[in-house]
CSV table of C-alpha atoms and ligand atoms in Angstrom, one decimal:
chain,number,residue,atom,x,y,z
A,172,UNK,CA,0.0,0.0,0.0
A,173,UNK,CA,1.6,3.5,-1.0
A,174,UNK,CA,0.9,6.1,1.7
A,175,UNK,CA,0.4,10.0,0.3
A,176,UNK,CA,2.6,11.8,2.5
A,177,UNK,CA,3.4,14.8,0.6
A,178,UNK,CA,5.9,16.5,3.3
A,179,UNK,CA,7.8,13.8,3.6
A,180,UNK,CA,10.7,14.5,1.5
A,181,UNK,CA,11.9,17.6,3.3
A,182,UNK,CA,10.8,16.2,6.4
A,183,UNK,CA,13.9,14.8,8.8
A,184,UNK,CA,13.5,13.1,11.7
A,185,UNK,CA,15.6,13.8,14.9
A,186,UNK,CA,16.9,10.0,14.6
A,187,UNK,CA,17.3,9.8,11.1
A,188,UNK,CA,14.7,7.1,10.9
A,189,UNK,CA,12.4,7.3,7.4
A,190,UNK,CA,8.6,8.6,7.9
A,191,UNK,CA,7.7,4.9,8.0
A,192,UNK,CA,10.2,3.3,10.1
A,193,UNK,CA,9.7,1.6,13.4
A,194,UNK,CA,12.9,2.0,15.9
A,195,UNK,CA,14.7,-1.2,16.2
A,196,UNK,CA,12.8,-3.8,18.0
A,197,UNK,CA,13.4,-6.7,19.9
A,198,UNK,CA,11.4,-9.4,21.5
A,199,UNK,CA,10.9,-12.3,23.6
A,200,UNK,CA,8.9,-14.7,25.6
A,201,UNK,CA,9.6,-16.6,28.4
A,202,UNK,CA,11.4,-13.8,30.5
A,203,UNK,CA,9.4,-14.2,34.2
A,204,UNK,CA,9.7,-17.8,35.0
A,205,UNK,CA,7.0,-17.2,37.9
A,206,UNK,CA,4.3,-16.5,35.6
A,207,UNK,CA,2.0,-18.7,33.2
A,208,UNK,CA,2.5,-16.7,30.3
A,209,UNK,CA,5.3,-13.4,29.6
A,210,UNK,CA,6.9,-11.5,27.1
A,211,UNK,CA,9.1,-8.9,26.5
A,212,UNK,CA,9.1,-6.0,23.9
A,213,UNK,CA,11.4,-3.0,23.3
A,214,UNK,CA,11.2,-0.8,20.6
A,215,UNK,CA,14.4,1.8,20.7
A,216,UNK,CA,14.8,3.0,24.5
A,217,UNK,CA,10.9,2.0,25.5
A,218,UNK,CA,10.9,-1.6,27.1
A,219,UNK,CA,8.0,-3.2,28.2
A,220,UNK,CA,7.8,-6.8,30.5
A,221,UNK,CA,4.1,-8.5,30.7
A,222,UNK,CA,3.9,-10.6,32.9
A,223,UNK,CA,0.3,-13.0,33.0
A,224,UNK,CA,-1.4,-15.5,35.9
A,225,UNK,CA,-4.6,-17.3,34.9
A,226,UNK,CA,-6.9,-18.0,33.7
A,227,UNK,CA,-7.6,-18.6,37.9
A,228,UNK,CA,-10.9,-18.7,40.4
A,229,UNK,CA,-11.6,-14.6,40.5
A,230,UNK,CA,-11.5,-13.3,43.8
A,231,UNK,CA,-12.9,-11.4,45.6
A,232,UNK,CA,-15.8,-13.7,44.8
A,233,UNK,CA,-18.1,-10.9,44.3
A,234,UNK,CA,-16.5,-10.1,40.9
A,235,UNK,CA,-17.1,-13.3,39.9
A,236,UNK,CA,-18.8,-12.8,36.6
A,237,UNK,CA,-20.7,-16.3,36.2
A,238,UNK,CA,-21.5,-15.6,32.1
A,239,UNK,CA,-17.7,-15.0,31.1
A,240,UNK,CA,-14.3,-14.7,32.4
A,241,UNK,CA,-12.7,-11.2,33.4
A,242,UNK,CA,-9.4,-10.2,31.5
A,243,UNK,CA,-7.6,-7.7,34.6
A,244,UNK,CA,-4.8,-5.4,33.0
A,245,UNK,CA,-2.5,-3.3,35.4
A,246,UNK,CA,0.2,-1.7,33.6
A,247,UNK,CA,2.5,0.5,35.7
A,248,UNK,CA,5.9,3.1,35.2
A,249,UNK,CA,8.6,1.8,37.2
A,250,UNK,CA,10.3,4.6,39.5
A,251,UNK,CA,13.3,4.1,36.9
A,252,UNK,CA,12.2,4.4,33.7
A,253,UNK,CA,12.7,7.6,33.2
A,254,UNK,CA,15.0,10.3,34.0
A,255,UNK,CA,13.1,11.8,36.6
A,256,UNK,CA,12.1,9.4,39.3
A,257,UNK,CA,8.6,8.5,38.8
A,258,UNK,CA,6.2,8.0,42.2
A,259,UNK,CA,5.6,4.5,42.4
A,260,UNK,CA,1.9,3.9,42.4
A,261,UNK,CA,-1.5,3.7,40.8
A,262,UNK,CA,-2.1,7.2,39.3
A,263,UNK,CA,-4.6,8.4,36.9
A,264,UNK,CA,-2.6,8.2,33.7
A,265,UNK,CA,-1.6,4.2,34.4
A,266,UNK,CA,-5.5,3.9,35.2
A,267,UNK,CA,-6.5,4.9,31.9
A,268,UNK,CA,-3.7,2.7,29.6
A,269,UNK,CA,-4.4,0.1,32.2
A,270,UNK,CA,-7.9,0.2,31.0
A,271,UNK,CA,-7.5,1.0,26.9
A,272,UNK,CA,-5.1,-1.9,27.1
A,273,UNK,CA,-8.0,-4.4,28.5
A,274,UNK,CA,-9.7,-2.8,25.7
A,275,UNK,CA,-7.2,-3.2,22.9
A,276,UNK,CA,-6.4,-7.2,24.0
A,277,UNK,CA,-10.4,-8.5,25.4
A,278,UNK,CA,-11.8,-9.0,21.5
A,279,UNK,CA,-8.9,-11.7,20.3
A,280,UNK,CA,-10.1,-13.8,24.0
A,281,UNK,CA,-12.5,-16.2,24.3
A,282,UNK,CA,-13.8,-14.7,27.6
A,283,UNK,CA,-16.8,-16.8,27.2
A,284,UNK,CA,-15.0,-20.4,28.2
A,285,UNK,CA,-13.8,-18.8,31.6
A,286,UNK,CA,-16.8,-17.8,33.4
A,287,UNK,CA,-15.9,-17.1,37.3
A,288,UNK,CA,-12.2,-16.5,36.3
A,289,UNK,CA,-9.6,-14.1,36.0
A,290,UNK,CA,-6.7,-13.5,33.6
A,291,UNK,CA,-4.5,-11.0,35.4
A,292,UNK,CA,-1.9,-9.0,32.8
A,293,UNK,CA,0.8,-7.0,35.0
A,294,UNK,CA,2.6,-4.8,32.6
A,295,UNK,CA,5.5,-3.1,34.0
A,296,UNK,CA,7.8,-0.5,31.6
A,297,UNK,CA,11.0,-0.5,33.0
A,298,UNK,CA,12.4,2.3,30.3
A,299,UNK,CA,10.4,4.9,28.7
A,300,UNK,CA,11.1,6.8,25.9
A,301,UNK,CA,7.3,7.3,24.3
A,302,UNK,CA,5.0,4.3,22.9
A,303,UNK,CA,4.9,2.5,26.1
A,304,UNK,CA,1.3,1.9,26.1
A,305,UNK,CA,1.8,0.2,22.8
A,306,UNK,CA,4.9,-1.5,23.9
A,307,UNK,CA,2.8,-3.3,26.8
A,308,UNK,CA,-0.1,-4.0,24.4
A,309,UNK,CA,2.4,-6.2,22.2
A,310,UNK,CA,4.5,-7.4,25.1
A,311,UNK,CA,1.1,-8.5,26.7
A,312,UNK,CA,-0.6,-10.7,23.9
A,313,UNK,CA,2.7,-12.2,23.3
A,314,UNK,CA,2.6,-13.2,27.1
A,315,UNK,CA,-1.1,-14.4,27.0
A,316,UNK,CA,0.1,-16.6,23.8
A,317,UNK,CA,2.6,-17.6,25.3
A,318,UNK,CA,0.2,-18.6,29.0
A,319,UNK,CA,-1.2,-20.8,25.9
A,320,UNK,CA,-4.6,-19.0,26.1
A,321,UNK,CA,-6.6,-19.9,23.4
A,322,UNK,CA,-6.9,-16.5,20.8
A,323,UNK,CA,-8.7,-15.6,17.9
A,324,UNK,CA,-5.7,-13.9,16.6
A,325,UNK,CA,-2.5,-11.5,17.8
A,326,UNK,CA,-2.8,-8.1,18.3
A,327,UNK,CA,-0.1,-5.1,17.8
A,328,UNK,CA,0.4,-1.8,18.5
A,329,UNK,CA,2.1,1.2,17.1
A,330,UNK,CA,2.3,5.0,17.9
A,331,UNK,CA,1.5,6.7,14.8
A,332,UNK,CA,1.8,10.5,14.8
A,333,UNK,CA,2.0,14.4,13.0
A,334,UNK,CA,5.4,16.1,13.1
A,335,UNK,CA,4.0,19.7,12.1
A,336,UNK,CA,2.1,18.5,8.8
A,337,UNK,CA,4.3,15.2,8.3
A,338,UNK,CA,2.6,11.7,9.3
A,339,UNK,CA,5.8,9.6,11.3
A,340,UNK,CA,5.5,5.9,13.1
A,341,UNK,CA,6.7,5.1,16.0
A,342,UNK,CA,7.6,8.4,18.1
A,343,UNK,CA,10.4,8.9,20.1
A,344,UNK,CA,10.1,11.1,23.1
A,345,UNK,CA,11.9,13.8,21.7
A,346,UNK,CA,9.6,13.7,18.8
A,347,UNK,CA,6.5,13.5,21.1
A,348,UNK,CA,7.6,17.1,22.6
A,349,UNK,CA,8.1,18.1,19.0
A,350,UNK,CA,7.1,21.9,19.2
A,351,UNK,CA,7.2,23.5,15.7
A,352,UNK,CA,4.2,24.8,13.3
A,353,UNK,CA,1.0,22.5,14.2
A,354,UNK,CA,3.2,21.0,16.7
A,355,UNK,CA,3.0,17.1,17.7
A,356,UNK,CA,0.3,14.5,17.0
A,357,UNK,CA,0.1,11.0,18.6
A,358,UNK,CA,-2.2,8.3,17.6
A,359,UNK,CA,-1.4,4.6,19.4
A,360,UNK,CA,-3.2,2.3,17.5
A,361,UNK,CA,-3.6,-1.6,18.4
A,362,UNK,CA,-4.7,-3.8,15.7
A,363,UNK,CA,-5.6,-7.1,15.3
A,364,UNK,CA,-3.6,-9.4,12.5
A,365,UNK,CA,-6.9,-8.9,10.2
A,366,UNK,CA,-6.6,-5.2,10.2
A,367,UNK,CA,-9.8,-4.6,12.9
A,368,UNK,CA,-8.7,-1.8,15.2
A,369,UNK,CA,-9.5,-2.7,18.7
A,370,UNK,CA,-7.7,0.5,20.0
A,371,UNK,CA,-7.0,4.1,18.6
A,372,UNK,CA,-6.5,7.0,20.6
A,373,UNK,CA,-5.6,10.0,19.4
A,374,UNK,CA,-3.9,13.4,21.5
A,375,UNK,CA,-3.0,16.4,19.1
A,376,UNK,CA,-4.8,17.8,16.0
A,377,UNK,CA,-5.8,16.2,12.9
A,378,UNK,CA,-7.9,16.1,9.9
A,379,UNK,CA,-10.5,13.4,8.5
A,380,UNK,CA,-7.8,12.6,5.0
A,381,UNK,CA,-4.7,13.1,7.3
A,382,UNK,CA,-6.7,10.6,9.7
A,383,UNK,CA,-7.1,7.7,7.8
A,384,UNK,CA,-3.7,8.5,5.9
A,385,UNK,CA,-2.4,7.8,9.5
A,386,UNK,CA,-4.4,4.6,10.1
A,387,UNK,CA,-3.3,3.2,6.8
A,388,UNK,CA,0.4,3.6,7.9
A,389,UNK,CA,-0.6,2.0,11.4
A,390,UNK,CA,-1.8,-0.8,9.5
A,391,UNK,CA,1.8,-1.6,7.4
A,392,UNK,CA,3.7,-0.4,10.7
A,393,UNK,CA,1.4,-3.1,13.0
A,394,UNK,CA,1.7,-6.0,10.3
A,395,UNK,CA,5.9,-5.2,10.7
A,396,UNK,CA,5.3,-5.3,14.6
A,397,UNK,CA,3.3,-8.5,14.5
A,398,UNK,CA,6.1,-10.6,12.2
A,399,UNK,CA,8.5,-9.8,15.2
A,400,UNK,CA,5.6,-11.3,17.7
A,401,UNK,CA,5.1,-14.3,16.0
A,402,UNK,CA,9.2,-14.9,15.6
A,403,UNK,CA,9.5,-14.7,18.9
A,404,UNK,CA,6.6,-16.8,20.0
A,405,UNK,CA,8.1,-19.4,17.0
A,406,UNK,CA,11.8,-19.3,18.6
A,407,UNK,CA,10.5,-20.4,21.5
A,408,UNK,CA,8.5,-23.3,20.8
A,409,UNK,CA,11.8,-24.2,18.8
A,410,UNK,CA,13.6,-24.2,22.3
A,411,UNK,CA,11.3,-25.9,24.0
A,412,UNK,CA,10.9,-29.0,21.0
A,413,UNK,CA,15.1,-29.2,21.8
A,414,UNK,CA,15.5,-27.2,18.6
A,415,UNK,CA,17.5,-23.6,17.9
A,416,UNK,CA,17.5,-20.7,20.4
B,84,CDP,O1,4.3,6.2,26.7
B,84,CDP,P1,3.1,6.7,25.9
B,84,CDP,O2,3.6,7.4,24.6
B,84,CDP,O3,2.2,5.5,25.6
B,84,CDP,O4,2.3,7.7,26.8
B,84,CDP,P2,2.4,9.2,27.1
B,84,CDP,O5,1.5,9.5,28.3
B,84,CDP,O6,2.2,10.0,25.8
B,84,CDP,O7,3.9,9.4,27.6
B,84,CDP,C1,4.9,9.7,26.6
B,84,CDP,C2,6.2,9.6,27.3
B,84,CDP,O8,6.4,10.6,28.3
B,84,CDP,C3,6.5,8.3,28.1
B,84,CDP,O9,6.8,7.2,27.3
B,84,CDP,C4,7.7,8.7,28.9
B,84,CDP,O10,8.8,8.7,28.1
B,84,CDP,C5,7.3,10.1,29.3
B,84,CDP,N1,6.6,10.2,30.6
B,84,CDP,C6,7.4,10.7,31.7
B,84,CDP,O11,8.6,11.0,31.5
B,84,CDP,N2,6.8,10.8,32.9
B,84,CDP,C7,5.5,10.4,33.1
B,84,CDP,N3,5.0,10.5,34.3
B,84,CDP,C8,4.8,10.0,32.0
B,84,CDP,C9,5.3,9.9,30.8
């Protein structure tokens, strides 16, 4: 698909990186031993660690929902991943990814076969450099895949934003505080492997064209981000059969 991007030729990112590029990415399963089910994901300087328990009884048994299983999210800032120590803690913002993560992962479950039960997802970022809510949203359905919890399919997230009047993937920090003519953009998107969008937020300025210009990018950007899920989920079921790390 060929994305009309008109400013992008003059356009030059702080990193280099072309409009379309995502920052080098790694990823993993496997990495908390304790858990069921856990990944990790980094993408440049942002590294997220999922980590998830269940499906198990819910308790407090009052939450219990007896027609379909609950999926929990908590994702959460460690103190040092950033510069600036961050209070350790619920606050409002890790409230609200906590929740648009439930949202962005709950339609690839089968929620239905778990009535009365919980899957908890813990989610902690342990650097942050911008994109960590979609950093946890990959790094946690790679860990539920990896919990073996049946899904109808994988989902990925990328940060797609507006640089002035230029669409970019995948911001850095630096390019989140991006300050000149319209100023910065940012619109996470989660997608599932079909192209559904179970999660799109969007904090700047934008028009309608611009709009789905910048979903269309998401989309190519997601499909790169969800070839590097599936490799990693694949490497280790190779490790585990005795075969290649
Ligand atoms: O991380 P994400 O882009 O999903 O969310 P954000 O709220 O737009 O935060 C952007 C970035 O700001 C984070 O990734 C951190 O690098 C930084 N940040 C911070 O330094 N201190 C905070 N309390 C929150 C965010």
């Amino acid at each position: 698909m060929r994305i009309k991007n008109k400013m992008t030729t003059k356009f030059k990112r702080p990193d280099g990186r072309a409009i379309d590029e995502l920052r080098p990415i790694e990823a993993k399963v496997g990495v908390v031993p304790n858990a069921d089910g856990s990944a990790m994901y980094k993408s440049g300087d942002t590294i997220a660690i999922a980590a998830v328990y269940g499906p198990k009884k819910m308790h407090p048994q009052h939450q219990q929902n007896p027609l379909k299983g609950t999926l929990r999210c908590d994702y959460n800032m460690i103190s040092f991943s950033v510069s600036d120590r961050i209070r350790p803690g619920k606050n409002r913002r890790s409230m609200e990814i906590s929740e648009i993560t439930k949202w962005a992962l709950e339609p690839v479950l089968l929620l239905d076969k778990y009535q009365n039960q919980v899957i908890d997802v813990f989610i902690d970022i342990i650097q942050a450099d911008a994109g960590t809510r979609c950093a946890g949203i990959n790094a946690a359905a790679m860990a539920l895949a990896h919990a073996g919890i049946p899904m109808k399919d994988m989902v990925s997230s990328v940060s797609v934003g507006k640089l002035d009047k230029t669409l970019v993937v995948d911001l850095t920090k630096e390019e989140e505080d991006f300050h000149e003519g319209e100023g910065p953009t940012d619109i996470p998107i989660s997608m599932i492997h079909s192209g559904r969008i179970t999660h799109m937020q969007l904090d700047g300025k934008i028009g309608v064209k611009q709009l789905k210009e910048a979903i269309d990018l998401g989309k190519i950007a997601c499909e790169k981000v969800y070839e590097i899920q599936k490799k990693a989920l694949k490497d280790a079921i190779d490790m585990e059969n005795g075969g290649k790390e």
